[in-house]
Amino acid sequence: NMKPFPKDFLWGASTSAYQVEGAWNEDGKGPSVIDMKKHPEGTSDFKVASDHYHRYKEDIALFAEMGLKAYRFSIAWTRIYPNGTGEINQKGIDFYNNLINELLSYNIEPIVTMYHFDLPYALQQKGGWSNRETIDAFENYARTLFKYFGDRVKYWLTINEQNMMILHGSAIGTLDPNMKNPQKELYQQNHHMFLAQAKAINLCHEMCPNAKIGPAPNIAYVYPASSKPEDILAAQNFSSIRNWLYLDMPVFGRYNSVAWSYMEEKGCTPTIQEGDMEILESAKPDFIAFNYYATSTVAESKNNTSDKNPIGDQQITIGEPGFYRGVANPYLEKTQFGWEIDPIGFRITLCELNDRYNLPLLVTENGLGAYDKLEEGDVVNDDYRIEFLRKHIEQARLAISDGVNLIGYCPWSAIDLVSTHQGFSKRYGFIYVNRDEFDLKDLRRIKKKSFYWYKNVIATNGER
Ligand code: BGP
């Protein structure tokens, strides 16, 4: 009973501004928290990245050659407002105008993330998301985006992976490590981001009635390590604070009870001002975008502090003593970087999201980070990436056959870029960028084997 992919399915690919653009301080761009962050030793910074800022025409021509129907990218807040708020930087507006027009000239649908980790540093210095003024700054930024680009952009994403910013706050640079009670601070920031998101959703509906807008968390179905009730309870707990918290709020306008009681237990419930809940309840997203890399597996935790340790470098599962602890899933293979690979988990996640929220779903990230090798004759044989994506697309199709309303699939990443945590050697792209971690070489673009493969997938609407 296999159904085909819908006729107007958005076959796409993704990037984010700070990971691909470079030109970190050009044409009036202000610094973001990412620009000011200390980089792990041995990994590249984000100053030049893939130099997409200067080469976007060439890159978009390649995306068009691949047949992309959609391209998901983010706007750097600091190109539009170098200080987060105040004067608009016209050159930033120009850049994204040109980018959007270039995409549209090839009939590629722009899918725009408003904020992908790169908070303006000027706002961070005033307390970042702990300060309610950042909500106003975001609303003002959103108004500017809708005003300048809302006539052409139909798909907007509010905040990329808000849940990862909360669960891994210090890693992403939004959290000041000197805070007195970081956990409490994080959940206060979380509340403020929810408000900022709600305001952006309402503003979008007001200013661009033909556009659609949704959140973009990282969602991973959580498996219990066994059928032991304590493990199942742990999985339910973790899923409530890792996944559902970030969708129950935009969709239903409420904190789910498990997440709230978790925050109570940890002494980190946010302060809610009068009127906040009304704003949160008033904003309804049009679709749910989400990033999927792999599922998580957890077991019960008996207040053992070592339960905090993440498993391997599967960045996702940091345990909470007394609540849950991450474990490796013995049934899953891993990538070269230790991330579990779970295509069936993708189908499970899609079905769960569809039935919980009953909204169209858009996959905004999914992909394989690997050490690619440029071989003689400018060839990159990334069969492992093809294999990974093929299996996930197959499961997406099964989910559609199950009745899931999936409107698009944008793998990470359209082109090689700097990984958030692991530099340039961890590549995800369909297009190889000729540079090393520190040696920028000529930055030339080379189509990988997966480029030709994905082109064929799109041309046959997922039949091949
Ligand atoms: C997501 C982010 C992306 C991207 C991706 C891969 O969390 O939204 O920005 O970086 O993960 O992660 P990494 O680069 O750490 O391999």
Short mmCIF file of C-alpha atoms and ligand atoms in Angstrom, two decimals:
data_model
loop_
_atom_site.label_atom_id
_atom_site.label_comp_id
_atom_site.label_asym_id
_atom_site.label_seq_id
_atom_site.Cartn_x
_atom_site.Cartn_y
_atom_site.Cartn_z
CA ASN A 1 0.00 0.00 0.00
CA MET A 2 2.82 2.42 -0.80
CA LYS A 3 1.71 5.95 -1.55
CA PRO A 4 3.82 8.24 -3.74
CA PHE A 5 5.28 11.50 -2.48
CA PRO A 6 2.79 14.36 -2.99
CA LYS A 7 3.07 16.10 -6.35
CA ASP A 8 4.26 19.43 -4.94
CA PHE A 9 6.57 17.86 -2.33
CA LEU A 10 9.30 20.27 -1.24
CA TRP A 11 12.50 18.40 -2.01
CA GLY A 12 15.09 20.69 -0.52
CA ALA A 13 18.33 21.06 1.37
CA SER A 14 19.44 23.19 4.32
CA THR A 15 22.15 25.48 5.63
CA SER A 16 22.45 28.16 8.29
CA ALA A 17 24.00 31.62 7.97
CA TYR A 18 26.96 31.38 10.32
CA GLN A 19 27.93 27.93 9.09
CA VAL A 20 27.99 28.70 5.38
CA GLU A 21 28.26 32.44 4.69
CA GLY A 22 31.62 33.60 6.06
CA ALA A 23 32.11 37.37 5.62
CA TRP A 24 31.54 37.51 9.36
CA ASN A 25 32.35 41.22 9.67
CA GLU A 26 31.72 42.51 6.16
CA ASP A 27 29.23 45.03 4.85
CA GLY A 28 28.24 46.23 8.28
CA LYS A 29 27.50 42.87 9.89
CA GLY A 30 27.74 42.96 13.67
CA PRO A 31 29.18 40.14 15.81
CA SER A 32 26.96 37.34 17.07
CA VAL A 33 27.46 35.05 20.07
CA ILE A 34 28.87 32.50 17.62
CA ASP A 35 31.52 34.93 16.36
CA MET A 36 32.62 35.67 19.92
CA LYS A 37 32.64 32.08 21.12
CA LYS A 38 35.87 30.21 21.89
CA HIS A 39 36.35 27.37 19.43
CA PRO A 40 37.33 23.88 20.47
CA GLU A 41 40.98 23.31 19.71
CA GLY A 42 41.65 21.86 16.29
CA THR A 43 38.44 23.09 14.72
CA SER A 44 37.90 25.97 12.34
CA ASP A 45 36.09 29.16 13.34
CA PHE A 46 33.17 30.56 11.33
CA LYS A 47 34.90 33.59 9.82
CA VAL A 48 35.18 32.38 6.22
CA ALA A 49 33.11 29.17 6.42
CA SER A 50 32.19 28.20 2.83
CA ASP A 51 32.37 31.79 1.58
CA HIS A 52 28.76 31.52 0.43
CA TYR A 53 28.27 35.25 1.03
CA HIS A 54 30.50 35.93 -1.99
CA ARG A 55 29.60 32.83 -3.99
CA TYR A 56 25.86 32.52 -3.49
CA LYS A 57 25.13 32.85 -7.22
CA GLU A 58 27.42 30.00 -8.11
CA ASP A 59 25.98 27.92 -5.24
CA ILE A 60 22.37 28.55 -6.16
CA ALA A 61 23.12 27.64 -9.77
CA LEU A 62 24.36 24.30 -8.44
CA PHE A 63 21.26 23.88 -6.26
CA ALA A 64 19.16 24.49 -9.35
CA GLU A 65 21.19 21.95 -11.32
CA MET A 66 20.50 19.44 -8.54
CA GLY A 67 16.82 20.21 -9.02
CA LEU A 68 16.09 21.57 -5.53
CA LYS A 69 12.48 22.67 -5.15
CA ALA A 70 13.25 24.40 -1.86
CA TYR A 71 16.25 25.81 -0.04
CA ARG A 72 16.18 26.29 3.71
CA PHE A 73 18.65 28.89 4.96
CA SER A 74 18.81 31.32 7.86
CA ILE A 75 19.06 35.08 7.96
CA ALA A 76 21.84 36.42 10.15
CA TRP A 77 20.11 38.78 12.58
CA THR A 78 23.39 40.75 12.84
CA ARG A 79 23.44 41.52 9.10
CA ILE A 80 20.04 43.18 9.42
CA TYR A 81 20.62 44.73 12.85
CA PRO A 82 24.36 44.76 13.70
CA ASN A 83 23.45 45.52 17.32
CA GLY A 84 20.33 43.40 17.44
CA THR A 85 18.10 46.45 17.33
CA GLY A 86 18.35 50.12 16.29
CA GLU A 87 19.46 51.08 12.81
CA ILE A 88 18.80 48.74 9.90
CA ASN A 89 21.89 47.80 7.87
CA GLN A 90 20.76 48.24 4.26
CA LYS A 91 23.56 46.03 2.93
CA GLY A 92 22.18 43.13 4.93
CA ILE A 93 18.72 43.67 3.46
CA ASP A 94 20.30 43.82 -0.01
CA PHE A 95 22.14 40.56 0.44
CA TYR A 96 19.05 38.56 1.39
CA ASN A 97 16.96 40.30 -1.26
CA ASN A 98 19.47 39.20 -3.87
CA LEU A 99 19.62 35.70 -2.44
CA ILE A 100 15.85 35.31 -2.39
CA ASN A 101 15.47 36.72 -5.90
CA GLU A 102 18.19 34.45 -7.20
CA LEU A 103 16.38 31.41 -5.74
CA LEU A 104 13.05 32.50 -7.17
CA SER A 105 14.58 32.99 -10.61
CA TYR A 106 15.17 29.21 -10.58
CA ASN A 107 11.79 28.45 -8.99
CA ILE A 108 13.42 27.36 -5.76
CA GLU A 109 11.14 28.02 -2.78
CA PRO A 110 12.96 29.90 0.00
CA ILE A 111 12.35 28.47 3.48
CA VAL A 112 13.73 31.01 5.91
CA THR A 113 14.91 30.45 9.48
CA MET A 114 14.73 33.74 11.36
CA TYR A 115 17.18 32.79 14.07
CA HIS A 116 19.63 29.88 13.99
CA PHE A 117 21.78 30.10 17.17
CA ASP A 118 23.47 33.40 16.19
CA LEU A 119 22.06 35.86 18.71
CA PRO A 120 23.51 39.37 18.27
CA TYR A 121 26.40 39.76 20.71
CA ALA A 122 25.20 43.25 21.64
CA LEU A 123 22.00 41.68 23.00
CA GLN A 124 23.95 38.95 24.77
CA GLN A 125 25.93 41.64 26.58
CA LYS A 126 22.66 42.99 27.94
CA GLY A 127 21.66 39.59 29.29
CA GLY A 128 20.61 37.87 26.07
CA TRP A 129 17.43 35.83 26.40
CA SER A 130 17.38 36.38 30.17
CA ASN A 131 16.44 39.97 29.45
CA ARG A 132 12.86 40.53 28.35
CA GLU A 133 14.08 43.33 26.05
CA THR A 134 15.40 40.61 23.75
CA ILE A 135 11.78 39.58 23.13
CA ASP A 136 11.07 43.11 21.85
CA ALA A 137 14.25 43.10 19.79
CA PHE A 138 13.19 39.83 18.16
CA GLU A 139 9.71 41.14 17.46
CA ASN A 140 11.20 44.23 15.86
CA TYR A 141 13.59 42.08 13.79
CA ALA A 142 10.68 39.84 12.74
CA ARG A 143 8.67 42.87 11.64
CA THR A 144 11.58 43.99 9.47
CA LEU A 145 11.94 40.56 7.88
CA PHE A 146 8.23 40.35 7.06
CA LYS A 147 8.24 43.90 5.74
CA TYR A 148 11.20 43.43 3.39
CA PHE A 149 10.89 39.77 2.40
CA GLY A 150 7.31 38.81 3.22
CA ASP A 151 6.11 39.46 -0.32
CA ARG A 152 8.24 36.57 -1.61
CA VAL A 153 8.91 34.17 1.29
CA LYS A 154 6.06 31.71 1.93
CA TYR A 155 7.69 29.53 4.59
CA TRP A 156 9.11 30.98 7.77
CA LEU A 157 10.76 29.15 10.68
CA THR A 158 10.96 31.04 13.95
CA ILE A 159 13.81 29.59 16.02
CA ASN A 160 16.08 26.72 15.11
CA GLU A 161 16.39 24.06 17.80
CA GLN A 162 15.27 26.07 20.79
CA ASN A 163 15.33 22.78 22.70
CA MET A 164 19.02 22.24 21.94
CA MET A 165 19.82 25.78 23.07
CA ILE A 166 18.23 24.95 26.41
CA LEU A 167 19.61 21.44 26.82
CA HIS A 168 23.08 22.47 25.60
CA GLY A 169 23.02 26.17 26.44
CA SER A 170 26.65 26.58 27.28
CA ALA A 171 27.82 24.73 24.18
CA ILE A 172 25.93 27.01 21.83
CA GLY A 173 27.03 30.20 23.56
CA THR A 174 23.70 31.63 24.65
CA LEU A 175 24.41 30.88 28.28
CA ASP A 176 26.74 32.89 30.45
CA PRO A 177 28.70 30.28 32.45
CA ASN A 178 29.05 32.72 35.35
CA MET A 179 25.36 32.67 36.09
CA LYS A 180 24.37 31.85 39.65
CA ASN A 181 21.70 29.30 38.84
CA PRO A 182 22.17 28.33 35.19
CA GLN A 183 19.30 25.82 35.10
CA LYS A 184 16.81 28.38 36.37
CA GLU A 185 18.19 30.97 33.99
CA LEU A 186 17.85 28.62 31.05
CA TYR A 187 14.19 27.92 31.68
CA GLN A 188 13.56 31.64 32.06
CA GLN A 189 15.28 32.17 28.69
CA ASN A 190 13.17 29.37 27.31
CA HIS A 191 10.00 31.12 28.40
CA HIS A 192 11.17 34.33 26.75
CA MET A 193 11.98 32.53 23.51
CA PHE A 194 8.47 31.03 23.55
CA LEU A 195 7.07 34.54 23.87
CA ALA A 196 9.30 35.88 21.10
CA GLN A 197 8.21 33.01 18.88
CA ALA A 198 4.51 33.60 19.63
CA LYS A 199 4.84 37.28 18.80
CA ALA A 200 6.58 36.48 15.52
CA ILE A 201 3.85 33.99 14.59
CA ASN A 202 1.12 36.55 15.23
CA LEU A 203 3.01 39.24 13.37
CA CYS A 204 3.54 36.98 10.38
CA HIS A 205 -0.17 36.19 10.19
CA GLU A 206 -0.98 39.87 10.41
CA MET A 207 1.57 41.14 7.90
CA CYS A 208 1.81 38.23 5.44
CA PRO A 209 -1.54 36.46 5.27
CA ASN A 210 -0.31 34.17 2.49
CA ALA A 211 2.78 33.00 4.33
CA LYS A 212 3.11 30.08 6.74
CA ILE A 213 5.19 30.00 9.89
CA GLY A 214 6.23 27.31 12.35
CA PRO A 215 8.75 26.33 15.03
CA ALA A 216 11.82 24.21 14.20
CA PRO A 217 12.94 22.12 17.17
CA ASN A 218 15.14 19.02 17.03
CA ILE A 219 12.84 16.06 17.59
CA ALA A 220 13.97 12.55 18.42
CA TYR A 221 11.65 9.80 19.50
CA VAL A 222 12.82 8.49 22.87
CA TYR A 223 13.06 4.73 23.39
CA PRO A 224 13.08 3.08 26.81
CA ALA A 225 16.13 0.84 27.29
CA SER A 226 13.85 -2.09 28.19
CA SER A 227 10.25 -2.97 29.01
CA LYS A 228 10.93 -2.29 32.68
CA PRO A 229 8.28 0.24 33.79
CA GLU A 230 10.94 2.46 35.39
CA ASP A 231 12.74 2.70 32.04
CA ILE A 232 9.50 3.51 30.24
CA LEU A 233 8.74 6.23 32.76
CA ALA A 234 12.24 7.65 32.20
CA ALA A 235 11.66 7.69 28.44
CA GLN A 236 8.34 9.44 28.87
CA ASN A 237 9.90 12.02 31.19
CA PHE A 238 12.80 12.72 28.88
CA SER A 239 10.58 13.01 25.83
CA SER A 240 8.35 15.51 27.62
CA ILE A 241 11.19 17.88 28.38
CA ARG A 242 13.24 17.24 25.25
CA ASN A 243 10.51 17.10 22.59
CA TRP A 244 6.94 17.84 23.59
CA LEU A 245 7.65 20.92 25.69
CA TYR A 246 8.76 22.66 22.48
CA LEU A 247 5.67 21.74 20.49
CA ASP A 248 2.95 21.67 23.15
CA MET A 249 3.74 25.33 23.79
CA PRO A 250 3.39 26.67 20.25
CA VAL A 251 0.53 24.33 19.32
CA PHE A 252 -1.52 24.27 22.53
CA GLY A 253 -0.14 27.31 24.39
CA ARG A 254 0.69 25.41 27.54
CA TYR A 255 3.52 23.88 29.54
CA ASN A 256 2.94 20.14 29.60
CA SER A 257 2.53 18.75 33.12
CA VAL A 258 5.55 16.45 33.10
CA ALA A 259 7.90 19.24 32.00
CA TRP A 260 6.40 21.61 34.55
CA SER A 261 6.78 19.18 37.43
CA TYR A 262 10.36 18.49 36.31
CA MET A 263 11.09 22.22 36.48
CA GLU A 264 9.45 22.41 39.90
CA GLU A 265 11.54 19.56 41.18
CA LYS A 266 14.73 21.21 39.89
CA GLY A 267 13.69 24.60 41.24
CA CYS A 268 13.80 26.16 37.82
CA THR A 269 10.24 27.08 36.89
CA PRO A 270 10.22 30.36 34.94
CA THR A 271 8.64 33.54 36.23
CA ILE A 272 5.52 34.13 34.17
CA GLN A 273 4.29 37.70 33.92
CA GLU A 274 0.70 38.70 33.65
CA GLY A 275 -0.46 38.44 30.06
CA ASP A 276 2.27 35.98 29.00
CA MET A 277 0.00 32.95 28.81
CA GLU A 278 -2.56 34.87 26.75
CA ILE A 279 0.13 35.71 24.20
CA LEU A 280 1.33 32.12 24.15
CA GLU A 281 -2.18 30.80 23.65
CA SER A 282 -2.98 33.26 20.88
CA ALA A 283 -0.27 32.17 18.44
CA LYS A 284 -0.86 29.04 16.37
CA PRO A 285 1.77 27.73 13.95
CA ASP A 286 0.72 26.66 10.44
CA PHE A 287 3.05 23.68 10.30
CA ILE A 288 5.73 21.96 12.34
CA ALA A 289 9.28 21.98 11.03
CA PHE A 290 11.74 19.72 12.77
CA ASN A 291 15.30 18.44 12.55
CA TYR A 292 15.86 14.71 12.92
CA TYR A 293 19.23 12.99 13.27
CA ALA A 294 18.49 9.95 15.42
CA THR A 295 16.38 8.63 18.27
CA SER A 296 17.50 8.65 21.91
CA THR A 297 17.46 5.71 24.31
CA VAL A 298 17.22 6.18 28.07
CA ALA A 299 16.97 4.16 31.25
CA GLU A 300 15.91 4.96 34.79
CA SER A 301 18.32 6.97 36.91
CA LYS A 302 18.73 6.52 40.65
CA ASN A 303 20.18 9.86 41.65
CA ASN A 304 23.66 8.81 40.62
CA THR A 305 25.61 11.90 39.53
CA SER A 306 27.52 9.89 36.92
CA ASP A 307 24.19 9.54 35.12
CA LYS A 308 24.80 13.06 33.84
CA ASN A 309 27.47 11.91 31.41
CA PRO A 310 26.45 11.94 27.79
CA ILE A 311 26.88 8.68 25.95
CA GLY A 312 29.69 8.77 23.40
CA ASP A 313 29.56 11.92 21.34
CA GLN A 314 25.91 11.46 20.50
CA GLN A 315 25.60 15.06 21.80
CA ILE A 316 21.89 14.58 22.46
CA THR A 317 21.53 12.59 25.64
CA ILE A 318 22.88 14.25 28.73
CA GLY A 319 21.28 12.49 31.70
CA GLU A 320 19.44 13.98 34.66
CA PRO A 321 20.19 12.14 37.90
CA GLY A 322 16.94 10.87 39.41
CA PHE A 323 15.10 11.36 36.14
CA TYR A 324 16.74 9.48 33.27
CA ARG A 325 20.13 8.46 31.93
CA GLY A 326 21.21 8.04 28.31
CA VAL A 327 22.27 4.62 27.10
CA ALA A 328 23.56 3.30 23.78
CA ASN A 329 21.03 1.48 21.64
CA PRO A 330 22.59 -1.93 20.86
CA TYR A 331 20.45 -2.32 17.73
CA LEU A 332 21.74 0.77 15.97
CA GLU A 333 24.85 1.40 13.92
CA LYS A 334 26.80 4.61 14.38
CA THR A 335 28.32 7.23 12.12
CA GLN A 336 32.06 7.95 12.11
CA PHE A 337 31.24 10.61 14.68
CA GLY A 338 29.41 8.26 17.02
CA TRP A 339 25.88 9.39 16.22
CA GLU A 340 23.35 6.59 16.07
CA ILE A 341 21.64 5.88 12.74
CA ASP A 342 17.93 5.10 12.93
CA PRO A 343 15.82 5.40 9.77
CA ILE A 344 12.89 3.46 11.27
CA GLY A 345 12.99 5.89 14.20
CA PHE A 346 12.38 8.60 11.59
CA ARG A 347 9.11 6.95 10.57
CA ILE A 348 8.13 6.51 14.22
CA THR A 349 8.91 10.17 14.93
CA LEU A 350 6.93 11.34 11.89
CA CYS A 351 3.87 9.27 12.85
CA GLU A 352 4.00 10.41 16.46
CA LEU A 353 4.24 14.10 15.48
CA ASN A 354 1.44 13.76 12.96
CA ASP A 355 -0.95 12.18 15.43
CA ARG A 356 -0.06 14.38 18.39
CA TYR A 357 -0.37 17.71 16.60
CA ASN A 358 -2.32 17.16 13.39
CA LEU A 359 -0.35 19.80 11.47
CA PRO A 360 1.64 19.56 8.23
CA LEU A 361 5.22 18.44 8.86
CA LEU A 362 8.37 19.73 7.22
CA VAL A 363 11.74 18.08 7.82
CA THR A 364 14.34 20.85 7.96
CA GLU A 365 17.42 18.76 8.79
CA ASN A 366 18.49 15.13 8.48
CA GLY A 367 21.87 13.95 7.31
CA LEU A 368 25.17 12.21 7.80
CA GLY A 369 28.33 13.92 9.02
CA ALA A 370 31.41 12.17 7.66
CA TYR A 371 35.07 12.60 6.70
CA ASP A 372 34.74 12.85 2.91
CA LYS A 373 37.71 12.29 0.68
CA LEU A 374 38.40 14.28 -2.46
CA GLU A 375 39.85 11.80 -4.92
CA GLU A 376 41.81 12.33 -8.06
CA GLY A 377 39.77 13.80 -10.90
CA ASP A 378 37.62 15.78 -8.47
CA VAL A 379 35.50 12.86 -7.32
CA VAL A 380 33.89 12.31 -3.92
CA ASN A 381 32.44 8.84 -3.53
CA ASP A 382 30.10 9.35 -0.60
CA ASP A 383 28.12 6.13 -0.96
CA TYR A 384 27.63 6.04 2.84
CA ARG A 385 25.70 9.35 2.62
CA ILE A 386 23.55 8.05 -0.23
CA GLU A 387 22.80 4.95 1.82
CA PHE A 388 21.86 7.02 4.87
CA LEU A 389 19.56 9.37 2.95
CA ARG A 390 18.04 6.59 0.83
CA LYS A 391 16.95 4.73 3.97
CA HIS A 392 15.46 7.85 5.53
CA ILE A 393 13.59 8.78 2.37
CA GLU A 394 12.22 5.25 2.22
CA GLN A 395 10.93 5.59 5.80
CA ALA A 396 9.47 9.02 5.01
CA ARG A 397 7.56 7.39 2.19
CA LEU A 398 6.29 4.68 4.52
CA ALA A 399 5.18 7.39 6.95
CA ILE A 400 3.30 9.12 4.13
CA SER A 401 1.69 5.77 3.36
CA ASP A 402 0.74 5.60 7.04
CA GLY A 403 -1.14 8.84 6.46
CA VAL A 404 1.39 11.39 7.69
CA ASN A 405 1.01 14.86 6.20
CA LEU A 406 4.64 15.45 5.25
CA ILE A 407 5.12 18.44 2.92
CA GLY A 408 8.88 18.51 2.46
CA TYR A 409 12.30 17.10 3.20
CA CYS A 410 15.39 19.30 3.47
CA PRO A 411 18.49 17.26 4.32
CA TRP A 412 21.46 18.82 6.05
CA SER A 413 23.30 20.16 4.19
CA ALA A 414 22.98 21.64 0.72
CA ILE A 415 26.73 22.24 0.59
CA ASP A 416 29.65 21.55 2.93
CA LEU A 417 29.83 23.96 5.83
CA VAL A 418 31.32 24.33 9.29
CA SER A 419 29.77 21.89 11.76
CA THR A 420 28.38 23.51 14.87
CA HIS A 421 30.66 21.54 17.18
CA GLN A 422 33.21 19.78 15.05
CA GLY A 423 34.71 22.12 12.46
CA PHE A 424 35.01 21.64 8.72
CA SER A 425 36.22 18.04 8.66
CA LYS A 426 32.75 16.82 9.55
CA ARG A 427 30.97 17.27 6.24
CA TYR A 428 27.31 16.88 5.38
CA GLY A 429 26.93 18.46 1.94
CA PHE A 430 25.93 17.27 -1.54
CA ILE A 431 28.56 19.70 -2.79
CA TYR A 432 32.16 19.47 -1.62
CA VAL A 433 33.94 22.69 -0.68
CA ASN A 434 37.67 22.47 -1.25
CA ARG A 435 39.18 23.65 2.01
CA ASP A 436 40.57 22.01 5.11
CA GLU A 437 40.08 22.86 8.75
CA PHE A 438 42.61 25.73 8.62
CA ASP A 439 43.88 25.81 5.04
CA LEU A 440 41.31 27.64 2.93
CA LYS A 441 42.81 26.42 -0.38
CA ASP A 442 40.67 27.59 -3.32
CA LEU A 443 37.23 26.90 -1.82
CA ARG A 444 36.09 25.54 -5.16
CA ARG A 445 32.85 23.58 -5.41
CA ILE A 446 32.80 19.91 -6.44
CA LYS A 447 29.67 17.83 -6.95
CA LYS A 448 29.75 14.70 -4.83
CA LYS A 449 28.31 11.36 -5.93
CA SER A 450 25.34 12.11 -3.64
CA PHE A 451 24.64 15.26 -5.70
CA TYR A 452 23.87 13.19 -8.79
CA TRP A 453 21.95 10.66 -6.74
CA TYR A 454 19.74 13.27 -5.04
CA LYS A 455 19.16 14.97 -8.39
CA ASN A 456 17.68 11.72 -9.61
CA VAL A 457 15.56 11.29 -6.46
CA ILE A 458 14.05 14.73 -7.02
CA ALA A 459 13.57 14.24 -10.75
CA THR A 460 11.58 11.04 -10.10
CA ASN A 461 9.72 12.53 -7.10
CA GLY A 462 11.28 9.97 -4.77
CA GLU A 463 10.61 6.92 -6.94
CA ARG A 464 14.31 6.22 -7.24
C1 BGP B 1 21.82 20.83 14.29
C2 BGP B 1 21.99 22.27 13.92
C3 BGP B 1 22.81 22.52 12.70
C4 BGP B 1 23.90 21.51 12.42
C5 BGP B 1 23.50 20.08 12.75
C6 BGP B 1 24.62 19.09 12.73
O1 BGP B 1 21.78 20.76 15.67
O2 BGP B 1 20.74 22.89 13.72
O3 BGP B 1 23.24 23.86 12.77
O4 BGP B 1 25.12 21.91 12.90
O5 BGP B 1 22.86 19.99 13.98
O6 BGP B 1 25.34 19.15 13.93
P1 BGP B 1 26.92 19.19 13.97
O7 BGP B 1 27.33 20.31 13.09
O8 BGP B 1 27.30 19.40 15.39
O9 BGP B 1 27.35 17.87 13.43
#
